GROMACS .gro file of C-alpha atoms in nm:
model
  367
    1MET     CA    1   3.427  -1.339  -3.591
    2SER     CA    2   3.467  -1.693  -3.485
    3GLN     CA    3   3.434  -1.788  -3.077
    4LEU     CA    4   3.722  -1.772  -2.889
    5ASN     CA    5   3.818  -2.014  -2.594
    6ARG     CA    6   3.933  -1.822  -2.283
    7ARG     CA    7   4.306  -1.898  -2.325
    8ARG     CA    8   4.312  -1.801  -2.656
    9PHE     CA    9   4.080  -1.484  -2.585
   10LEU     CA   10   4.345  -1.373  -2.328
   11LYS     CA   11   4.606  -1.396  -2.585
   12THR     CA   12   4.441  -1.195  -2.868
   13SER     CA   13   4.347  -0.948  -2.596
   14ALA     CA   14   4.739  -0.888  -2.532
   15ALA     CA   15   4.838  -0.887  -2.866
   16ALA     CA   16   4.573  -0.628  -2.979
   17ALA     CA   17   4.707  -0.384  -2.670
   18SER     CA   18   5.052  -0.455  -2.792
   19ALA     CA   19   4.961  -0.400  -3.167
   20VAL     CA   20   4.840  -0.059  -3.131
   21MET     CA   21   5.122   0.056  -2.876
   22ALA     CA   22   5.328   0.144  -3.162
   23ALA     CA   23   5.072   0.218  -3.449
   24PRO     CA   24   5.071   0.540  -3.639
   25ALA     CA   25   4.763   0.777  -3.674
   26ILE     CA   26   4.535   0.750  -3.996
   27GLY     CA   27   4.218   0.968  -4.087
   28ARG     CA   28   3.887   0.889  -4.025
   29ALA     CA   29   3.576   0.911  -4.250
   30GLY     CA   30   3.264   1.165  -4.170
   31GLN     CA   31   2.945   1.095  -4.079
   32SER     CA   32   2.644   1.246  -4.241
   33ALA     CA   33   2.457   1.529  -4.018
   34ASN     CA   34   2.124   1.385  -4.129
   35GLU     CA   35   2.168   1.028  -3.992
   36LYS     CA   36   2.128   0.901  -3.664
   37LEU     CA   37   2.430   0.773  -3.491
   38GLY     CA   38   2.369   0.408  -3.379
   39VAL     CA   39   2.471   0.359  -3.033
   40ALA     CA   40   2.587   0.068  -2.850
   41ILE     CA   41   2.614   0.051  -2.470
   42VAL     CA   42   2.834  -0.195  -2.279
   43GLY     CA   43   2.747  -0.276  -1.903
   44VAL     CA   44   2.404  -0.138  -1.816
   45ASN     CA   45   2.331  -0.275  -1.489
   46GLY     CA   46   2.466   0.041  -1.248
   47ARG     CA   47   2.618   0.337  -1.410
   48GLY     CA   48   2.528   0.216  -1.737
   49GLY     CA   49   2.167   0.306  -1.681
   50GLU     CA   50   2.284   0.680  -1.705
   51HIS     CA   51   2.456   0.650  -2.039
   52ILE     CA   52   2.122   0.507  -2.151
   53ASN     CA   53   1.938   0.805  -2.032
   54GLU     CA   54   2.163   1.042  -2.191
   55PHE     CA   55   2.123   0.893  -2.528
   56LEU     CA   56   1.764   0.856  -2.513
   57ASN     CA   57   1.741   1.237  -2.451
   58ASP     CA   58   1.983   1.320  -2.746
   59GLU     CA   59   1.787   1.336  -3.073
   60ARG     CA   60   2.108   1.302  -3.274
   61THR     CA   61   2.155   0.903  -3.138
   62GLU     CA   62   1.959   0.597  -3.130
   63ILE     CA   63   2.051   0.288  -2.911
   64ARG     CA   64   2.072  -0.003  -3.062
   65VAL     CA   65   2.234  -0.248  -2.922
   66ILE     CA   66   2.290  -0.335  -2.530
   67VAL     CA   67   2.538  -0.551  -2.405
   68ASP     CA   68   2.562  -0.716  -2.076
   69VAL     CA   69   2.672  -1.052  -1.947
   70ASP     CA   70   2.371  -1.062  -1.738
   71GLU     CA   71   2.091  -1.192  -1.990
   72ALA     CA   72   1.792  -1.036  -1.751
   73VAL     CA   73   1.947  -0.709  -1.699
   74ALA     CA   74   1.990  -0.677  -2.101
   75ASN     CA   75   1.645  -0.758  -2.153
   76ARG     CA   76   1.524  -0.553  -1.894
   77ARG     CA   77   1.724  -0.258  -2.024
   78CYS     CA   78   1.582  -0.320  -2.389
   79ASP     CA   79   1.206  -0.330  -2.271
   80ASP     CA   80   1.273   0.007  -2.098
   81ILE     CA   81   1.455   0.165  -2.410
   82GLU     CA   82   1.166   0.020  -2.640
   83LYS     CA   83   0.896   0.209  -2.452
   84LYS     CA   84   1.100   0.551  -2.484
   85GLN     CA   85   1.261   0.551  -2.813
   86GLY     CA   86   1.009   0.305  -2.998
   87LEU     CA   87   1.286   0.080  -3.139
   88ARG     CA   88   1.384  -0.204  -2.920
   89PRO     CA   89   1.758  -0.253  -2.913
   90LYS     CA   90   1.932  -0.582  -2.971
   91PRO     CA   91   2.058  -0.764  -2.652
   92VAL     CA   92   2.376  -0.940  -2.681
   93SER     CA   93   2.607  -1.086  -2.419
   94ASP     CA   94   2.930  -1.058  -2.596
   95MET     CA   95   3.027  -0.717  -2.679
   96ARG     CA   96   3.206  -0.811  -3.000
   97ARG     CA   97   2.914  -0.861  -3.173
   98ALA     CA   98   2.819  -0.521  -3.136
   99PHE     CA   99   3.141  -0.412  -3.250
  100GLU     CA  100   3.084  -0.630  -3.596
  101ASP     CA  101   2.737  -0.448  -3.634
  102ASN     CA  102   2.767  -0.187  -3.899
  103ALA     CA  103   2.465  -0.001  -3.789
  104ILE     CA  104   2.671   0.093  -3.477
  105ASP     CA  105   2.904   0.411  -3.494
  106LEU     CA  106   2.999   0.425  -3.140
  107VAL     CA  107   3.009   0.283  -2.816
  108SER     CA  108   2.954   0.356  -2.479
  109THR     CA  109   3.101   0.120  -2.195
  110ALA     CA  110   3.026   0.135  -1.833
  111THR     CA  111   3.166  -0.226  -1.761
  112PRO     CA  112   3.401  -0.305  -1.438
  113ASN     CA  113   3.725  -0.110  -1.467
  114HIS     CA  114   3.922  -0.412  -1.550
  115TRP     CA  115   3.716  -0.413  -1.883
  116HIS     CA  116   3.728  -0.007  -1.979
  117ALA     CA  117   4.052  -0.019  -2.204
  118LEU     CA  118   3.979  -0.323  -2.397
  119THR     CA  119   3.643  -0.238  -2.471
  120GLY     CA  120   3.784   0.121  -2.587
  121ILE     CA  121   4.049  -0.073  -2.808
  122TRP     CA  122   3.843  -0.343  -2.965
  123ALA     CA  123   3.547  -0.020  -3.035
  124MET     CA  124   3.802   0.166  -3.209
  125GLN     CA  125   3.964  -0.134  -3.393
  126ALA     CA  126   3.608  -0.189  -3.541
  127GLY     CA  127   3.591   0.152  -3.656
  128LYS     CA  128   3.377   0.299  -3.385
  129ASP     CA  129   3.420   0.596  -3.172
  130ALA     CA  130   3.420   0.537  -2.793
  131TYR     CA  131   3.338   0.671  -2.476
  132VAL     CA  132   3.490   0.503  -2.164
  133GLU     CA  133   3.380   0.585  -1.832
  134LYS     CA  134   3.641   0.653  -1.593
  135PRO     CA  135   3.872   0.535  -1.462
  136VAL     CA  136   3.969   0.506  -1.840
  137CYS     CA  137   4.193   0.204  -1.766
  138HIS     CA  138   4.308  -0.038  -1.498
  139ASN     CA  139   4.649   0.065  -1.504
  140VAL     CA  140   4.902   0.303  -1.741
  141TYR     CA  141   5.002   0.064  -1.977
  142GLU     CA  142   4.618   0.016  -2.089
  143GLY     CA  143   4.595   0.396  -2.127
  144THR     CA  144   4.874   0.410  -2.338
  145ALA     CA  145   4.763   0.139  -2.545
  146LEU     CA  146   4.412   0.337  -2.552
  147ILE     CA  147   4.579   0.658  -2.681
  148ALA     CA  148   4.770   0.466  -2.967
  149ALA     CA  149   4.444   0.295  -3.072
  150ALA     CA  150   4.277   0.575  -3.109
  151ARG     CA  151   4.557   0.769  -3.334
  152LYS     CA  152   4.613   0.456  -3.550
  153TYR     CA  153   4.242   0.428  -3.615
  154GLY     CA  154   4.147   0.774  -3.616
  155ARG     CA  155   3.897   0.725  -3.375
  156MET     CA  156   3.752   0.962  -3.098
  157CYS     CA  157   3.782   0.817  -2.750
  158GLN     CA  158   3.633   1.025  -2.451
  159VAL     CA  159   3.666   0.970  -2.114
  160GLY     CA  160   3.399   1.010  -1.830
  161THR     CA  161   3.563   1.313  -1.634
  162GLN     CA  162   3.233   1.502  -1.649
  163CYS     CA  163   3.366   1.756  -1.425
  164ARG     CA  164   3.522   1.927  -1.716
  165SER     CA  165   3.194   2.017  -1.791
  166SER     CA  166   3.080   2.157  -1.487
  167LYS     CA  167   3.014   2.557  -1.511
  168ALA     CA  168   3.104   2.587  -1.135
  169VAL     CA  169   3.436   2.427  -1.179
  170ILE     CA  170   3.524   2.590  -1.525
  171GLU     CA  171   3.486   2.944  -1.362
  172ALA     CA  172   3.689   2.826  -1.081
  173VAL     CA  173   3.973   2.726  -1.297
  174ALA     CA  174   3.929   3.037  -1.503
  175PHE     CA  175   3.967   3.244  -1.166
  176MET     CA  176   4.262   3.083  -1.062
  177ARG     CA  177   4.426   3.116  -1.382
  178ASN     CA  178   4.382   3.478  -1.348
  179GLY     CA  179   4.530   3.493  -1.002
  180GLY     CA  180   4.203   3.502  -0.797
  181ILE     CA  181   4.384   3.325  -0.516
  182GLY     CA  182   4.749   3.411  -0.586
  183GLU     CA  183   5.014   3.148  -0.717
  184VAL     CA  184   4.881   2.788  -0.661
  185LYS     CA  185   5.108   2.497  -0.649
  186PHE     CA  186   4.933   2.238  -0.431
  187ALA     CA  187   4.590   2.065  -0.442
  188ARG     CA  188   4.409   1.819  -0.216
  189GLY     CA  189   4.186   1.589  -0.378
  190LEU     CA  190   3.929   1.439  -0.107
  191CYS     CA  191   3.716   1.139  -0.077
  192TYR     CA  192   3.603   1.131   0.275
  193LYS     CA  193   3.294   0.889   0.205
  194ARG     CA  194   3.187   0.599   0.432
  195ARG     CA  195   3.223   0.279   0.300
  196LYS     CA  196   3.091  -0.014   0.497
  197SER     CA  197   3.260  -0.332   0.472
  198ILE     CA  198   3.160  -0.570   0.204
  199GLY     CA  199   3.132  -0.899   0.394
  200ALA     CA  200   3.371  -1.189   0.467
  201ARG     CA  201   3.570  -1.342   0.199
  202GLY     CA  202   3.463  -1.625   0.112
  203ASP     CA  203   3.329  -1.875  -0.172
  204TYR     CA  204   3.012  -1.741  -0.313
  205ALA     CA  205   2.786  -1.855  -0.607
  206ILE     CA  206   2.801  -1.654  -0.932
  207PRO     CA  207   2.446  -1.503  -1.013
  208ALA     CA  208   2.280  -1.771  -1.275
  209ASN     CA  209   2.206  -1.522  -1.553
  210VAL     CA  210   2.553  -1.377  -1.563
  211ASN     CA  211   2.806  -1.529  -1.816
  212PHE     CA  212   3.142  -1.504  -1.584
  213ASP     CA  213   3.395  -1.589  -1.842
  214MET     CA  214   3.261  -1.263  -2.012
  215TRP     CA  215   3.206  -1.065  -1.711
  216SER     CA  216   3.574  -1.164  -1.605
  217GLY     CA  217   3.717  -1.141  -1.941
  218PRO     CA  218   4.080  -1.002  -1.915
  219ALA     CA  219   4.097  -1.045  -1.559
  220THR     CA  220   4.305  -1.344  -1.417
  221LEU     CA  221   4.054  -1.636  -1.290
  222THR     CA  222   4.062  -1.682  -0.921
  223ASP     CA  223   3.978  -1.994  -0.721
  224PRO     CA  224   3.721  -1.966  -0.614
  225LYS     CA  225   3.603  -1.737  -0.874
  226CYS     CA  226   3.389  -1.535  -0.653
  227THR     CA  227   3.518  -1.445  -0.313
  228ARG     CA  228   3.270  -1.139  -0.253
  229GLU     CA  229   2.916  -1.159  -0.101
  230LYS     CA  230   2.774  -0.894  -0.341
  231PHE     CA  231   2.846  -0.998  -0.727
  232HIS     CA  232   2.736  -0.632  -0.851
  233TYR     CA  233   2.902  -0.322  -0.765
  234ASP     CA  234   3.146  -0.464  -0.475
  235TRP     CA  235   3.408  -0.527  -0.728
  236HIS     CA  236   3.517  -0.192  -0.688
  237TRP     CA  237   3.685  -0.302  -0.397
  238GLN     CA  238   3.883  -0.592  -0.511
  239ARG     CA  239   4.212  -0.517  -0.722
  240HIS     CA  240   4.151  -0.794  -0.980
  241TYR     CA  241   3.864  -0.570  -1.118
  242GLY     CA  242   3.852  -0.230  -0.931
  243ASN     CA  243   4.049   0.020  -0.792
  244GLY     CA  244   3.900   0.121  -0.470
  245ASP     CA  245   3.814   0.481  -0.437
  246LEU     CA  246   4.160   0.571  -0.580
  247GLY     CA  247   3.990   0.476  -0.933
  248ASN     CA  248   3.646   0.509  -0.843
  249GLN     CA  249   3.604   0.859  -0.705
  250GLY     CA  250   3.953   0.969  -0.739
  251PRO     CA  251   3.974   1.023  -1.117
  252HIS     CA  252   3.705   1.314  -1.073
  253GLN     CA  253   3.944   1.502  -0.793
  254THR     CA  254   4.242   1.412  -0.927
  255ASP     CA  255   4.157   1.550  -1.279
  256VAL     CA  256   3.986   1.882  -1.158
  257ALA     CA  257   4.339   1.912  -0.923
  258ARG     CA  258   4.560   1.868  -1.238
  259TRP     CA  259   4.329   2.092  -1.459
  260GLY     CA  260   4.362   2.375  -1.163
  261LEU     CA  261   4.722   2.331  -1.127
  262GLY     CA  262   4.772   2.355  -1.481
  263ILE     CA  263   4.958   2.025  -1.519
  264ASP     CA  264   4.952   1.820  -1.842
  265THR     CA  265   5.213   1.568  -1.768
  266HIS     CA  266   5.267   1.240  -1.545
  267PRO     CA  267   5.442   1.303  -1.223
  268SER     CA  268   5.793   1.231  -1.180
  269THR     CA  269   5.707   1.007  -0.854
  270ILE     CA  270   5.395   0.868  -0.685
  271LEU     CA  271   5.412   0.781  -0.318
  272THR     CA  272   5.090   0.608  -0.178
  273TYR     CA  273   5.047   0.464   0.173
  274GLY     CA  274   4.739   0.315   0.364
  275GLY     CA  275   4.536   0.011   0.395
  276ARG     CA  276   4.184  -0.141   0.441
  277LEU     CA  277   4.168  -0.091   0.810
  278GLY     CA  278   3.905  -0.076   1.083
  279TYR     CA  279   3.676  -0.324   0.987
  280GLN     CA  280   3.787  -0.604   1.241
  281ALA     CA  281   3.735  -0.353   1.505
  282GLU     CA  282   3.397  -0.236   1.347
  283ARG     CA  283   3.269  -0.618   1.369
  284ASN     CA  284   3.454  -0.684   1.691
  285ASP     CA  285   3.624  -0.953   1.533
  286PRO     CA  286   4.001  -0.978   1.536
  287ASN     CA  287   4.001  -1.300   1.292
  288TYR     CA  288   3.757  -1.118   1.039
  289VAL     CA  289   3.899  -1.089   0.654
  290ASP     CA  290   3.682  -0.866   0.432
  291GLY     CA  291   3.606  -0.971   0.095
  292GLY     CA  292   3.768  -0.634  -0.056
  293ASP     CA  293   4.121  -0.567  -0.088
  294THR     CA  294   4.171  -0.218  -0.173
  295GLY     CA  295   4.221   0.074   0.065
  296ASN     CA  296   3.993   0.219   0.241
  297THR     CA  297   4.225   0.476   0.422
  298GLU     CA  298   4.488   0.577   0.188
  299VAL     CA  299   4.685   0.893   0.068
  300SER     CA  300   4.862   0.941  -0.264
  301ILE     CA  301   5.144   1.199  -0.328
  302TYR     CA  302   5.189   1.310  -0.712
  303ASP     CA  303   5.501   1.502  -0.706
  304TYR     CA  304   5.540   1.757  -1.044
  305GLY     CA  305   5.884   1.895  -0.953
  306ASP     CA  306   5.752   2.273  -0.826
  307LYS     CA  307   5.390   2.149  -0.782
  308CYS     CA  308   5.224   1.870  -0.595
  309MET     CA  309   4.904   1.700  -0.589
  310VAL     CA  310   4.746   1.483  -0.310
  311PHE     CA  311   4.434   1.239  -0.302
  312GLU     CA  312   4.307   1.095   0.036
  313THR     CA  313   4.063   0.828   0.090
  314ARG     CA  314   3.893   0.811   0.411
  315GLY     CA  315   3.615   0.518   0.387
  316LEU     CA  316   3.557   0.475   0.790
  317SER     CA  317   3.329   0.737   0.990
  318VAL     CA  318   3.338   1.089   0.864
  319ASP     CA  319   3.105   1.214   1.108
  320ASP     CA  320   3.246   1.478   1.426
  321SER     CA  321   3.565   1.544   1.237
  322ASP     CA  322   3.842   1.726   1.431
  323ASP     CA  323   3.966   1.863   1.109
  324GLU     CA  324   3.935   2.215   1.168
  325GLU     CA  325   4.014   2.334   0.846
  326LEU     CA  326   3.825   2.136   0.632
  327ASN     CA  327   3.516   2.199   0.842
  328THR     CA  328   3.547   2.528   0.761
  329LEU     CA  329   3.608   2.476   0.394
  330PHE     CA  330   3.334   2.228   0.347
  331GLN     CA  331   3.102   2.435   0.608
  332SER     CA  332   3.019   2.111   0.786
  333LYS     CA  333   3.153   1.886   1.090
  334SER     CA  334   2.980   1.564   0.949
  335GLY     CA  335   2.904   1.381   0.630
  336ASN     CA  336   3.101   1.310   0.326
  337LYS     CA  337   3.379   1.564   0.203
  338VAL     CA  338   3.440   1.483  -0.172
  339GLY     CA  339   3.620   1.749  -0.347
  340VAL     CA  340   3.919   1.941  -0.423
  341VAL     CA  341   4.130   2.207  -0.207
  342PHE     CA  342   4.341   2.457  -0.399
  343TYR     CA  343   4.592   2.646  -0.180
  344GLY     CA  344   4.727   2.973  -0.312
  345THR     CA  345   4.961   3.240  -0.173
  346GLU     CA  346   4.643   3.481  -0.154
  347GLY     CA  347   4.356   3.248  -0.043
  348THR     CA  348   4.209   2.890  -0.094
  349LEU     CA  349   3.956   2.762  -0.338
  350VAL     CA  350   3.757   2.485  -0.257
  351GLN     CA  351   3.519   2.260  -0.512
  352VAL     CA  352   3.265   2.142  -0.243
  353SER     CA  353   3.075   1.940  -0.514
  354TYR     CA  354   3.028   1.869  -0.877
  355GLU     CA  355   2.831   2.221  -0.936
  356HIS     CA  356   2.970   2.441  -0.630
  357CYS     CA  357   3.267   2.586  -0.557
  358LEU     CA  358   3.372   2.851  -0.271
  359VAL     CA  359   3.661   3.096  -0.202
  360PHE     CA  360   3.831   3.162   0.119
  361ASP     CA  361   4.074   3.463   0.165
  362LYS     CA  362   4.400   3.399   0.377
  363ASP     CA  363   4.188   3.452   0.712
  364MET     CA  364   3.952   3.149   0.594
  365LYS     CA  365   3.671   3.378   0.551
  366VAL     CA  366   3.441   3.306   0.235
  367ALA     CA  367   3.545   3.592   0.000
   0.00000   0.00000   0.00000
């Protein structure tokens, strides 16, 4: 594959997404049960480390390529993997090099959100199966393109909504399906989790080891290039690259809520209100402008006609809450409250953690 300049890179990316939108599905070749699956992991500075651990613990797979735009991170991960699996993966900064490699069968990606969909599309175009971290895409259009790509190229594309594999959540959904809390038409997903300000918006240096053009990829370039103090992770709170907790924590809770409500369609309407609030008061500086622009206080209402789902983000202090209902359901007045509440005609069911659910009767007593 020839090298692409940034302008052509973006044009090619857009064309790839457009091409798969109207593409028909085709069949796929099988993989020998006696061969190890070759894995390429894209984006390994943060969440990608968990991907590494999972594949190292799966005897069916072998990590053969590590992709990261930070050369130092890629080499450090490759050194660690070599100690555990014997084979040292090949470090590369351009994911397209991994997709060209015939030794790669599947691609697992934990890049920033703005790269998720295109990574999956390119991987499937190259004949690889893909595991894409949540959120599966940065916007609805990208998600539709991913589905079309999977159908056209006959590939598997799995999303990191691992609550679907939680024994507690599986049992909770089955309990509701069997009428455990009566008729259920309303669910609230919650991310009441303290998120501090990320520092003043400014002009910050790109880390020396980072290939910023590859990191930025399909996102528009800004001037200055980096406006946040902490380059890694805090991209979550800038819309060019992340989605705030609506796209960080939210996919888990909204997925469980939809699952529990028995919904497999898009909502007819969505209403969202909120903002990035409180940091000027927190810093006692009325002129302070935070580097983030996603909502830290936000409510999204998803209307499905006869059913409704809400997702709430509260990123300021979550201690000493006056919300008696949620204090009862989560059995605490302080600390994070991250989960889903299902309201039924005969009781309430709450997912209080990834592995723990509670049922309350109509008198708000644990059933």
